[in-house]
Coordinates of N, CA, C and O in Angstrom, one line a residue:
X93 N 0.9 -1.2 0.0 CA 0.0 0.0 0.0 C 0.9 1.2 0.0 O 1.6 1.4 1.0
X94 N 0.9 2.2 -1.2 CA 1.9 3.3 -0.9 C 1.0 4.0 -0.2 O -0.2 3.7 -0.1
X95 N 1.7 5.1 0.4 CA 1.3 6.1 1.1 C 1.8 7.4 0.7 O 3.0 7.6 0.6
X96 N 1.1 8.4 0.4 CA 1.3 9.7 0.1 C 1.3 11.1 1.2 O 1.0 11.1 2.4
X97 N 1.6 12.1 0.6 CA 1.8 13.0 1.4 C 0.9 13.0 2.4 O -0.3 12.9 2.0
X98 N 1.1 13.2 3.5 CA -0.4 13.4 5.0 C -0.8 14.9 4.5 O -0.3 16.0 4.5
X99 N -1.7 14.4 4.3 CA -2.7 15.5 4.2 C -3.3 16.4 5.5 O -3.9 16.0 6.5
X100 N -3.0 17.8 5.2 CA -3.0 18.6 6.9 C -4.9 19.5 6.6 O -5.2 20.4 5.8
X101 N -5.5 18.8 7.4 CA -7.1 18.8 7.2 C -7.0 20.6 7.9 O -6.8 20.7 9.1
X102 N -7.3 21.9 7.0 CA -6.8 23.3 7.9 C -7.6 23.6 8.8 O -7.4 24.4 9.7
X103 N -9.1 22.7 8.5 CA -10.1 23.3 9.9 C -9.9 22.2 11.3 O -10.6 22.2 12.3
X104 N -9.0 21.2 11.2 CA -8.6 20.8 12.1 C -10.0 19.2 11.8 O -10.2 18.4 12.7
X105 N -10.5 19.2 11.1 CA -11.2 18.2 11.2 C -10.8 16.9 9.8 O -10.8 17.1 8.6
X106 N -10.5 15.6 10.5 CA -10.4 15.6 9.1 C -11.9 14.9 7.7 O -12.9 14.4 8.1
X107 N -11.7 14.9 6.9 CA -13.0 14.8 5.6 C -13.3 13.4 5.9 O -12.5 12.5 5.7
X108 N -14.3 13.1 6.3 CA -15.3 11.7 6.6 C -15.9 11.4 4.6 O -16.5 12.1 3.8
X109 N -15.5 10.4 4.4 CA -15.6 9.7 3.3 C -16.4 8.3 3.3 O -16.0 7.2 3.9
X110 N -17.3 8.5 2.8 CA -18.3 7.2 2.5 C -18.0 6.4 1.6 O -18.0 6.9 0.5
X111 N -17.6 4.9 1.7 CA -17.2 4.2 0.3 C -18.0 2.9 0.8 O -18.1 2.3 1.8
X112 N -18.7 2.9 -0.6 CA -19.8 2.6 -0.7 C -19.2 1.0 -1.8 O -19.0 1.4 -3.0
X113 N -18.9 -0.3 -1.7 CA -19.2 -1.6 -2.1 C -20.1 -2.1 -3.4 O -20.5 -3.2 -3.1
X114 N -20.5 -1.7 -4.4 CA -21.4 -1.6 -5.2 C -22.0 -3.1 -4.9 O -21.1 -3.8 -4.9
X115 N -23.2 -3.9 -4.5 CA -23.9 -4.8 -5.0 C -23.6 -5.7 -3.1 O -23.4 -5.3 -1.9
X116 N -23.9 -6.9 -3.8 CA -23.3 -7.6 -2.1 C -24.5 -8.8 -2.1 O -25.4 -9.1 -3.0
X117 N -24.3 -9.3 -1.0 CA -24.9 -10.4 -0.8 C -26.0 -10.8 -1.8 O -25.2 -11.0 -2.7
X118 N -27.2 -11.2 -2.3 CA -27.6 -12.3 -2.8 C -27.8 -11.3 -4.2 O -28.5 -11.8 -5.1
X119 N -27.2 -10.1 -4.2 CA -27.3 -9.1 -5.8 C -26.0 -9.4 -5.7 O -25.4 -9.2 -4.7
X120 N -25.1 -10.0 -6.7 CA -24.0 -10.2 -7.2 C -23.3 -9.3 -8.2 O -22.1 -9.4 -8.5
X121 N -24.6 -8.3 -8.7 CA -24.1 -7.0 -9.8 C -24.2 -8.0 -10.8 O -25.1 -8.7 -10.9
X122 N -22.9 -8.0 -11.9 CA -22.8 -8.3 -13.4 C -21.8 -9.9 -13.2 O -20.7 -9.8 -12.7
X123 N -22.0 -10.7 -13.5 CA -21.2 -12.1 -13.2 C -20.9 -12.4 -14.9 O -21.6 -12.2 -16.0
X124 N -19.4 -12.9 -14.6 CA -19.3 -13.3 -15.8 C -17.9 -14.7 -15.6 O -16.7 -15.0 -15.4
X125 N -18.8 -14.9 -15.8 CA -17.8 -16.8 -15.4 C -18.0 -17.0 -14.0 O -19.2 -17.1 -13.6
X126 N -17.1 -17.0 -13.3 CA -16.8 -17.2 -11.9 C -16.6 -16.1 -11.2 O -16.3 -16.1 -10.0
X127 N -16.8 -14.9 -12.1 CA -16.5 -13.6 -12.1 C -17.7 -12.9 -11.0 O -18.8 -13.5 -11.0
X128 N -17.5 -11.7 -9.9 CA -19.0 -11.6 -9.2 C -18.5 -10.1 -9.4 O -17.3 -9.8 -9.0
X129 N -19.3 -9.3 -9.9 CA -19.0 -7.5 -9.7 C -18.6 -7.3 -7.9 O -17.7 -6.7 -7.3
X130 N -19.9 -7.9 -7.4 CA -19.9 -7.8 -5.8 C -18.5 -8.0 -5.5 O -17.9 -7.0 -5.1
X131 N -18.0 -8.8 -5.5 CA -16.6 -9.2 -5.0 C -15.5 -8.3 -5.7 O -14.5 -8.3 -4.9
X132 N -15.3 -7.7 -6.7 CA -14.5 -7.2 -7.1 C -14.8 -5.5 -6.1 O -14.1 -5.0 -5.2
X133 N -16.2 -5.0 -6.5 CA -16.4 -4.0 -5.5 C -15.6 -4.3 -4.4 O -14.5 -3.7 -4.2
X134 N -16.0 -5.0 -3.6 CA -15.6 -5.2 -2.6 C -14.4 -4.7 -1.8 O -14.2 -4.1 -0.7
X135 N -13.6 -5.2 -2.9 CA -11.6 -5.7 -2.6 C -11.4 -4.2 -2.9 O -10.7 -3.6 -2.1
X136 N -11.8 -3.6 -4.0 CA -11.7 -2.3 -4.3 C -12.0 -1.3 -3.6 O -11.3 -0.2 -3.6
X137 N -13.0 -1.6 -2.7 CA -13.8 -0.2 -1.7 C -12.7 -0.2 -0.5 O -12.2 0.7 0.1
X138 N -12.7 -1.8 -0.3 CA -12.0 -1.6 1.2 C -10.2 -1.0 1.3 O -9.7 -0.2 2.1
X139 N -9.6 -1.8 0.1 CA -8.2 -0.7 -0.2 C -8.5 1.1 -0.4 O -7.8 2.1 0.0
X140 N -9.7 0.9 -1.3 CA -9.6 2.2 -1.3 C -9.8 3.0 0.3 O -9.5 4.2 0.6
X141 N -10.4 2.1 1.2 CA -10.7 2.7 2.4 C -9.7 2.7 3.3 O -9.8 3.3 4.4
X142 N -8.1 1.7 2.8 CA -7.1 1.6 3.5 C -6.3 3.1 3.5 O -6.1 3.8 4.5
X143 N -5.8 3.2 2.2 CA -5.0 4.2 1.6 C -5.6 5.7 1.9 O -4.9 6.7 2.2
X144 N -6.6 5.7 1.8 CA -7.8 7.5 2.5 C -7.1 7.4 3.7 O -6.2 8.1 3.9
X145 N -7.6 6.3 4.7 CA -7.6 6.3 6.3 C -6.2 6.3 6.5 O -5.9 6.6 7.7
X146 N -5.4 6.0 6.0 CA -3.5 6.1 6.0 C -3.2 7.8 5.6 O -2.3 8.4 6.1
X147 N -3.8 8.1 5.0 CA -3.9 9.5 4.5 C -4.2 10.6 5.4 O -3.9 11.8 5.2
X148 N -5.1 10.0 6.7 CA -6.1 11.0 7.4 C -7.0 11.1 6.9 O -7.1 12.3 6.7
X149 N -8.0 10.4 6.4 CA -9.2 10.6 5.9 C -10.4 9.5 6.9 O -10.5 8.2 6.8
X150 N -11.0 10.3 7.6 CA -11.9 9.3 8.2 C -13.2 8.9 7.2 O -14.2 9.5 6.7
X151 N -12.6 7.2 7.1 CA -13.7 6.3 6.0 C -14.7 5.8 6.8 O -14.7 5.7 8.1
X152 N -15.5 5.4 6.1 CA -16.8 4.8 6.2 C -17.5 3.8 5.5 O -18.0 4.6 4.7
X153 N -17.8 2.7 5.1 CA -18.2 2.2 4.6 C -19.4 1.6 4.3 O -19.9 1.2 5.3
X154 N -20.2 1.4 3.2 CA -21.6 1.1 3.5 C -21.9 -0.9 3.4 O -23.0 -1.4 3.2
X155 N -20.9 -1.5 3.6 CA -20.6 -2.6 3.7 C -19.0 -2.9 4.2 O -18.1 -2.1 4.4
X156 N -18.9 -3.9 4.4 CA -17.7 -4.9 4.6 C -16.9 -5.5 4.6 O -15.7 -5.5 4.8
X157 N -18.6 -7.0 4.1 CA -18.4 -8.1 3.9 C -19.5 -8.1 2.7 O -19.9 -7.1 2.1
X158 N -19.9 -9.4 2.6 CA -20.4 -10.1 1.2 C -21.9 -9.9 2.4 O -22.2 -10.6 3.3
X159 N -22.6 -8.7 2.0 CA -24.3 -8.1 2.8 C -25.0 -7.8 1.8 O -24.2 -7.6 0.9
X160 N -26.2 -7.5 1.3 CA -27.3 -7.2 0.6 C -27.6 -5.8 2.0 O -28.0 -5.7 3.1
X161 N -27.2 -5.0 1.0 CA -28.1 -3.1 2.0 C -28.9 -2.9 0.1 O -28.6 -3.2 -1.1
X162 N -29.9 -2.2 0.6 CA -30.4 -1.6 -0.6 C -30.1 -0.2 -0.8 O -29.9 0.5 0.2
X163 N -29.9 0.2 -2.4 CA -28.6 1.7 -2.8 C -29.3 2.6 -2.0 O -28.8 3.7 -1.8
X164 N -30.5 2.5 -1.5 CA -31.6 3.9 -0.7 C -31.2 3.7 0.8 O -31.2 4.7 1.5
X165 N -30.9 2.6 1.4 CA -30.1 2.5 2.7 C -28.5 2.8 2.6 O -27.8 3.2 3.5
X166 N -28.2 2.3 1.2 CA -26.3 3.1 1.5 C -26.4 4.4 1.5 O -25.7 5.0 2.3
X167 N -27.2 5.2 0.8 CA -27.3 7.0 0.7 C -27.5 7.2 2.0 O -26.7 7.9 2.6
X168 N -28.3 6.6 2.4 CA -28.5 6.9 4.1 C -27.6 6.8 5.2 O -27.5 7.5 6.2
X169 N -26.9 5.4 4.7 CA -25.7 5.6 5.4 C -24.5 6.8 5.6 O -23.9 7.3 6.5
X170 N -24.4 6.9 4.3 CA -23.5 8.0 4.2 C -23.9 9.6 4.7 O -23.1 10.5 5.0
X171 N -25.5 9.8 4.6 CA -25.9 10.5 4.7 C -26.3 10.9 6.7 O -26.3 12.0 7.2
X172 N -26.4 9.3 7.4 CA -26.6 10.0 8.7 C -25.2 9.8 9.6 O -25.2 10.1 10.8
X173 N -24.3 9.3 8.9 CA -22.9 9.7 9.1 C -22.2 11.1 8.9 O -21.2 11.3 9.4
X174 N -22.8 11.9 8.2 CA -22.4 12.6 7.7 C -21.5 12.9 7.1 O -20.9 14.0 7.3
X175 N -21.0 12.0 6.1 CA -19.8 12.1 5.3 C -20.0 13.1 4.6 O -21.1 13.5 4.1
X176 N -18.5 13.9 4.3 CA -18.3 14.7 3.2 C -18.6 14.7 1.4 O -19.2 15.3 0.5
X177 N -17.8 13.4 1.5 CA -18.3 13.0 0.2 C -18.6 10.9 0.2 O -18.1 10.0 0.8
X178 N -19.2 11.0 -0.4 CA -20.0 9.5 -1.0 C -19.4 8.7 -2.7 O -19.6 9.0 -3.9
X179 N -18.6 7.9 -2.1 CA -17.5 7.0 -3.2 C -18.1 5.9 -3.8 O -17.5 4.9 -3.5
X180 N -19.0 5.7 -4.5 CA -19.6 4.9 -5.0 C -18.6 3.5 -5.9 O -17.8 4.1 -6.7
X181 N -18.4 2.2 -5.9 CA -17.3 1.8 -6.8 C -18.5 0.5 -7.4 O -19.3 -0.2 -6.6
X182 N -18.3 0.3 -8.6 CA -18.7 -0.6 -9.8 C -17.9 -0.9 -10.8 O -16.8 -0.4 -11.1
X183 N -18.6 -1.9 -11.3 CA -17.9 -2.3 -12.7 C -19.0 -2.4 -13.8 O -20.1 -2.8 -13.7
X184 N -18.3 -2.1 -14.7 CA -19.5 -2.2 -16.1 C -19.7 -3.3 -16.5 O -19.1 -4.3 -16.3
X185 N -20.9 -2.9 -17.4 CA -21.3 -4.4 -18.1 C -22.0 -4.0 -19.2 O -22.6 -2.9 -19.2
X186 N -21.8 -5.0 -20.4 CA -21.8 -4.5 -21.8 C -22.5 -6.1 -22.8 O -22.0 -7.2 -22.7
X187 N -23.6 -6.0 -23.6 CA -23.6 -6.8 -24.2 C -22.6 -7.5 -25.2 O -22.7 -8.6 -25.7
X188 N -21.6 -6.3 -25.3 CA -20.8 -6.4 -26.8 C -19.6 -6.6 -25.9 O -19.4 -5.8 -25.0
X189 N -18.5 -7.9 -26.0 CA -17.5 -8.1 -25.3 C -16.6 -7.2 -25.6 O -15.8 -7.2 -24.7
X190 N -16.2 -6.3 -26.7 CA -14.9 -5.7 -26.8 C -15.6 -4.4 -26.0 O -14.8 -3.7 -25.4
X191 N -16.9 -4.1 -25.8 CA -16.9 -2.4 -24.8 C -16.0 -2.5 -23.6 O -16.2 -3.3 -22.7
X192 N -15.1 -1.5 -23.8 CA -14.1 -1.6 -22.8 C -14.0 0.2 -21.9 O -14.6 1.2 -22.4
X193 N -13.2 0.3 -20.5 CA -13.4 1.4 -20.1 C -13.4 1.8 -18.8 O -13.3 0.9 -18.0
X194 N -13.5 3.0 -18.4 CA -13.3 3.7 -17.2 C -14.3 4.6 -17.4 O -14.1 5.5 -18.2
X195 N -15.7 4.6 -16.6 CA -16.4 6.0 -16.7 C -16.9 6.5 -15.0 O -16.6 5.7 -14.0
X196 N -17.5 7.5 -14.9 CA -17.7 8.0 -13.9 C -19.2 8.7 -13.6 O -19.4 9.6 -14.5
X197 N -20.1 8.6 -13.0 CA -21.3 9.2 -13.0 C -21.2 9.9 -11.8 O -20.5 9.7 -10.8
X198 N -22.1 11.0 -12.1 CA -22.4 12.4 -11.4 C -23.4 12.5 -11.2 O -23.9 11.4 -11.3
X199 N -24.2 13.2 -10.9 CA -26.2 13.8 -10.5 C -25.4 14.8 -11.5 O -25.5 14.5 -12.7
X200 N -24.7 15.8 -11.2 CA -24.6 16.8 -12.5 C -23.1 17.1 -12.5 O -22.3 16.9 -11.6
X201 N -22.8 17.5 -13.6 CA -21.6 18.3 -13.9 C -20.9 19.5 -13.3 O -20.4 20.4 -14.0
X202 N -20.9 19.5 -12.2 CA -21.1 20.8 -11.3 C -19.9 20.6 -9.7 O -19.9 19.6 -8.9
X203 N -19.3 21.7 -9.8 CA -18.8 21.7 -8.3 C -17.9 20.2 -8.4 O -17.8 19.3 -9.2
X204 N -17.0 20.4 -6.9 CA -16.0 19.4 -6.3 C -15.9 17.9 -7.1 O -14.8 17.5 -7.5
X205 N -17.3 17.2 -7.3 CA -17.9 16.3 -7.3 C -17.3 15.9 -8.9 O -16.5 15.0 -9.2
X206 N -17.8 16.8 -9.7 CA -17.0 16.5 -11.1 C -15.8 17.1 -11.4 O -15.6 17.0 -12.6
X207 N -14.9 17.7 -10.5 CA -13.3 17.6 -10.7 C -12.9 16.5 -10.3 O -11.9 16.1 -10.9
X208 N -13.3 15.9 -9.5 CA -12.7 14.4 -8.7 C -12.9 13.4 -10.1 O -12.0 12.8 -10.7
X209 N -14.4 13.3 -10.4 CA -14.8 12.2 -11.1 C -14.2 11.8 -12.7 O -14.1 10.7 -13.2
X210 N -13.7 13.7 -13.3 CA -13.0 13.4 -13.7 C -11.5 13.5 -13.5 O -11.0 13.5 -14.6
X211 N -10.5 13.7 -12.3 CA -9.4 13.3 -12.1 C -9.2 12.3 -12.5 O -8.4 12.1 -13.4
X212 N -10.3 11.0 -11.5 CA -10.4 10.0 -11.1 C -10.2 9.1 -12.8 O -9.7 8.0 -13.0
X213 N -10.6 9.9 -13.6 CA -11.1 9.0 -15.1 C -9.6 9.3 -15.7 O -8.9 8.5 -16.1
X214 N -9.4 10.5 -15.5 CA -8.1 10.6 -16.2 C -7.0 9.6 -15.6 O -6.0 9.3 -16.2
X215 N -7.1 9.2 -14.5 CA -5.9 8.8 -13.8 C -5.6 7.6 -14.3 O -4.7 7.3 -15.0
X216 N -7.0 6.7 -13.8 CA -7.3 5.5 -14.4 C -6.9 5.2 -15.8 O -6.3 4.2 -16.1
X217 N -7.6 6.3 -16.7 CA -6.9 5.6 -18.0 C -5.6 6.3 -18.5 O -5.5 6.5 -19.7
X218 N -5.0 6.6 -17.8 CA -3.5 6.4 -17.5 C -2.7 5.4 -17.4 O -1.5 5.4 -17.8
X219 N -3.6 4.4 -16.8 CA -2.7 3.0 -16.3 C -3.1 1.8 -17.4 O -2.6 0.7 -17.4
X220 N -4.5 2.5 -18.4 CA -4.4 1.5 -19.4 C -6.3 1.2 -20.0 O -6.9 0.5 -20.9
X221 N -6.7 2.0 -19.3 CA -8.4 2.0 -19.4 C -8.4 2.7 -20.4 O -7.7 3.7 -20.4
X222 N -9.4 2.5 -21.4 CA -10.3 3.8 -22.3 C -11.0 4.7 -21.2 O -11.4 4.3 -20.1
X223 N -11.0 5.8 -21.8 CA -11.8 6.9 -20.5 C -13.1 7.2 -21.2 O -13.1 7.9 -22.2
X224 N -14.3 6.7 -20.8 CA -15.3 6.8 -21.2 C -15.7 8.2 -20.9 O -16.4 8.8 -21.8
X225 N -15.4 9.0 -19.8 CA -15.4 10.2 -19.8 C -16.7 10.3 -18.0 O -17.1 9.3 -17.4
X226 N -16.8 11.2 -17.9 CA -18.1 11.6 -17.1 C -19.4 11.9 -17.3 O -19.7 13.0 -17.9
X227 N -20.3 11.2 -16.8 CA -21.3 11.0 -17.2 C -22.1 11.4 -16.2 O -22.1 11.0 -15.0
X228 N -23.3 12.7 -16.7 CA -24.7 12.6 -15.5 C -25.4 11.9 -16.0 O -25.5 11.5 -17.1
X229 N -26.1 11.5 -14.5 CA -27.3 10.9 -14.7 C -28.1 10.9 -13.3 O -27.5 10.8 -12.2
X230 N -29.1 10.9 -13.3 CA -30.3 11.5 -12.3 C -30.9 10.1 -11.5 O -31.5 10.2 -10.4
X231 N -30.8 9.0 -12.2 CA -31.0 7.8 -12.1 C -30.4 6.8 -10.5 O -31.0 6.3 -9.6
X232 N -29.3 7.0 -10.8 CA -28.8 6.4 -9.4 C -28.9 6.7 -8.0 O -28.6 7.7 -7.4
X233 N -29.4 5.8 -7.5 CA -30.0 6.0 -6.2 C -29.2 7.0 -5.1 O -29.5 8.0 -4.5
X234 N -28.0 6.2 -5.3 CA -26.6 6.8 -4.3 C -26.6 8.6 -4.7 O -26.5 9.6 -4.0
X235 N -26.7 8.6 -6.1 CA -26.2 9.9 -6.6 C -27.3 11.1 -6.1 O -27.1 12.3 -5.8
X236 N -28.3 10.5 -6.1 CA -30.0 11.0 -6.2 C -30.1 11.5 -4.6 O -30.5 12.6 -4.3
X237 N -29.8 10.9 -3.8 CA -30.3 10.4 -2.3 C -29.4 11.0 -1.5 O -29.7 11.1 -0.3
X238 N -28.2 11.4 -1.9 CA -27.2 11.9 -1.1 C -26.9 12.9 -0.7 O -26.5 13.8 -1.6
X239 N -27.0 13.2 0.4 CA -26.8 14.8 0.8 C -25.8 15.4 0.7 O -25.9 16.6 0.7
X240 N -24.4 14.8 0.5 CA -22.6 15.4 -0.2 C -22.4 14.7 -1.2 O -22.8 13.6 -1.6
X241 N -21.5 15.9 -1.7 CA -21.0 15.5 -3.0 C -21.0 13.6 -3.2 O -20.8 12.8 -2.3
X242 N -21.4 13.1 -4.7 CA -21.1 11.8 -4.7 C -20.9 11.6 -6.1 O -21.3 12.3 -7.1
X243 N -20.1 10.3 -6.1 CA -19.6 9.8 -7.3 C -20.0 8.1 -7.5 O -20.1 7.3 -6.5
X244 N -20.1 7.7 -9.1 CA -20.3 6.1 -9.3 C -18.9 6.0 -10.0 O -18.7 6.6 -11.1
X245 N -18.1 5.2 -9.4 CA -17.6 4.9 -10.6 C -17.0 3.3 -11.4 O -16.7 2.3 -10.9
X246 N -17.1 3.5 -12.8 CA -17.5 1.8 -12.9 C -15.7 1.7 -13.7 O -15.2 2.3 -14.7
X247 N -15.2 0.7 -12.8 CA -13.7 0.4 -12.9 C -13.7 -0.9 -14.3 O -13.6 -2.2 -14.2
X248 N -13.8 -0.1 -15.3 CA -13.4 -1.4 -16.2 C -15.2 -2.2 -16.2 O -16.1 -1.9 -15.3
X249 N -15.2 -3.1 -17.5 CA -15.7 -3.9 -18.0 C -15.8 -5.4 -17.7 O -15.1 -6.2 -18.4
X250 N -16.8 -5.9 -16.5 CA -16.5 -7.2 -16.2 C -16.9 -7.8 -17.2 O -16.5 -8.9 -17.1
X251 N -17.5 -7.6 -18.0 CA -17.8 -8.4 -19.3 C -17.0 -8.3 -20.7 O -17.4 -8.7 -21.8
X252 N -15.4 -7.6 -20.3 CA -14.4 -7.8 -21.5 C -13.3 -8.4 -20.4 O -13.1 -8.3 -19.2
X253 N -12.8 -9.0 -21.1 CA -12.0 -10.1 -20.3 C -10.6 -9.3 -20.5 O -9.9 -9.6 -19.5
X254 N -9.9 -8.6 -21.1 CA -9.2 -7.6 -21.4 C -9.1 -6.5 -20.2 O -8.0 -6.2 -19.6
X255 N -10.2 -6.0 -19.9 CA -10.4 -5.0 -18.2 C -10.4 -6.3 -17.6 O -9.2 -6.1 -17.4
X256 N -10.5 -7.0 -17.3 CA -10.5 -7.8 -15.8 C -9.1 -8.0 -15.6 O -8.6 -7.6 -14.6
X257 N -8.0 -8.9 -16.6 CA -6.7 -8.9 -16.5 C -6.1 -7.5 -16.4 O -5.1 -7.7 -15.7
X258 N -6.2 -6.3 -16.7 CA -6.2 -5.2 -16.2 C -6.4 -4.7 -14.9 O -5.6 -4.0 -14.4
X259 N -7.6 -5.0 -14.4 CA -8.0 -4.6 -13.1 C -7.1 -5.5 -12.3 O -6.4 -4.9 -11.6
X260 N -6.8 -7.1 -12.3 CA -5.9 -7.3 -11.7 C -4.5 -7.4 -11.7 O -3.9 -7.9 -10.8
X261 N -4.0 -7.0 -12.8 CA -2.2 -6.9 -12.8 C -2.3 -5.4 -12.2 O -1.3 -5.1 -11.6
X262 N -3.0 -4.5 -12.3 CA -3.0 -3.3 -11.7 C -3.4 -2.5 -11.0 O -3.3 -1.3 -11.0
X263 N -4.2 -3.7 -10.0 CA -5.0 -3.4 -9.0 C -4.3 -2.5 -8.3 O -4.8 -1.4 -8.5
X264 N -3.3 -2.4 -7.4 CA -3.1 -1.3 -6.8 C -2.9 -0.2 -7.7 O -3.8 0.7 -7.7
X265 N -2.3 -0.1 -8.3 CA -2.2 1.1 -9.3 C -3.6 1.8 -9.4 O -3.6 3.0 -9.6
X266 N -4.5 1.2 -9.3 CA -5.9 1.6 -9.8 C -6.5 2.3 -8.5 O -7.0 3.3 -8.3
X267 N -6.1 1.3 -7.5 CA -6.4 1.9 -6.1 C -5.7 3.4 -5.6 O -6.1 4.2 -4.8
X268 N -4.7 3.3 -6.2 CA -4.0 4.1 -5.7 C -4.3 5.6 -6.4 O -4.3 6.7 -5.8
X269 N -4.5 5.4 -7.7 CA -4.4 6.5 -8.7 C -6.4 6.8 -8.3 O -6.8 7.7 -9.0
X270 N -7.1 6.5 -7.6 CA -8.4 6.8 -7.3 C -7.9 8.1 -6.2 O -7.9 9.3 -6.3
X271 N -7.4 6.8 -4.9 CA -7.4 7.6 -3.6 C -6.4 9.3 -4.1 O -6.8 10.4 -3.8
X272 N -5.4 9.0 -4.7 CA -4.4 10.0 -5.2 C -5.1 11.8 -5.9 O -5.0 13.0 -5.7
X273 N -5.7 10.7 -7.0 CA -7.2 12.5 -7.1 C -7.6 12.4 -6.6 O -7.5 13.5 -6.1
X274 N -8.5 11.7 -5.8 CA -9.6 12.2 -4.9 C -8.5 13.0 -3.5 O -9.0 14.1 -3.2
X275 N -7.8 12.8 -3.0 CA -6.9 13.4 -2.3 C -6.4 14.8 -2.5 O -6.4 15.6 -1.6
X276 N -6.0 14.8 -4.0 CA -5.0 16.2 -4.6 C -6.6 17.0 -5.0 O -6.5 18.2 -5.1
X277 N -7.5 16.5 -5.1 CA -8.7 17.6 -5.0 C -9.1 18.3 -4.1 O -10.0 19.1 -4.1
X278 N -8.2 18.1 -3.1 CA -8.7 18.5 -1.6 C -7.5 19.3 -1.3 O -7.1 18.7 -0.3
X279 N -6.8 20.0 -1.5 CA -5.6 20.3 -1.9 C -5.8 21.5 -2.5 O -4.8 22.1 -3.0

């Protein structure tokens, strides 16, 4: 796990962050082979929750383990926590196996929320993703329901086999290059 500069929070508090597991217990998200979106969320939320909290960022989580919460009880979570911002993590899914990528969803294109989301896209396909770019949409529960800034973002294509061997020879890289904008946004 690298670790980056400690971040000196100036009002003395430091930024409570919600990271949110996309899917979970008996919703599995997008499966492909032996493949579970849920499980890939998972490994993903919780490093990302390593590297913030090494950073001084007080995380939160809207799971843990392999649980079923519905996306209108994670908003809530993050929401009577009072987190700053709400970290949404997914992976895509595509009927056409070569759709490949990194994208990011917003409620709107506006404020904190979409400098991060797209840091976050640029960073990513940095390390070897197409950048699908940033996307609103009004649709998502988490995005809809949340009282701070929030972001979806879907890491790669569980349905191109090309992003999956990606997500894993570069899993930290991926982790890292998230927590790293979402950090230098604050900054």
């Amino acid at each position: 796990m690298s670790k980056f500069d400690k971040y000196d929070w100036s009002d003395g508090m430091p930024l409570r962050v919600c990271i949110d597991a996309g899917h979970g217990g008996e919703d599995p998200g997008t499966v492909n082979g032996k493949r579970y979106e849920k499980d890939d969320t998972l490994r993903l939320a919780l490093q990302l929750g390593k590297i913030l909290n090494a950073n001084g960022v007080d995380v939160v989580y809207t799971r843990t383990d392999d649980i079923y919460s519905s996306p209108i009880n994670k908003a809530n979570i993050g929401n009577r926590l009072n987190a700053d911002y709400f970290i949404s993590i997914h992976r895509n899914a595509s009927i056409f196996k070569k759709t490949t990528g990194v994208e990011t969803l917003v409620y709107n294109k506006k404020g904190m929320k979409y400098k991060i989301a797209k840091d976050i896209n640029d960073s990513i396909s940095a390390i070897g993703f197409i950048n699908r770019g940033v996307k609103s949409r009004k649709c998502p529960t988490v995005l809809y329901h949340t009282n701070m800034p929030a972001i979806l973002i879907k890491i790669g294509f569980i349905t191109n086999d090309s992003d999956n061997i990606l997500l894993e020879s570069k899993f930290n890289e991926i982790v890292e290059a998230v927590a790293k904008s979402f950090l230098e946004a604050q900054g």
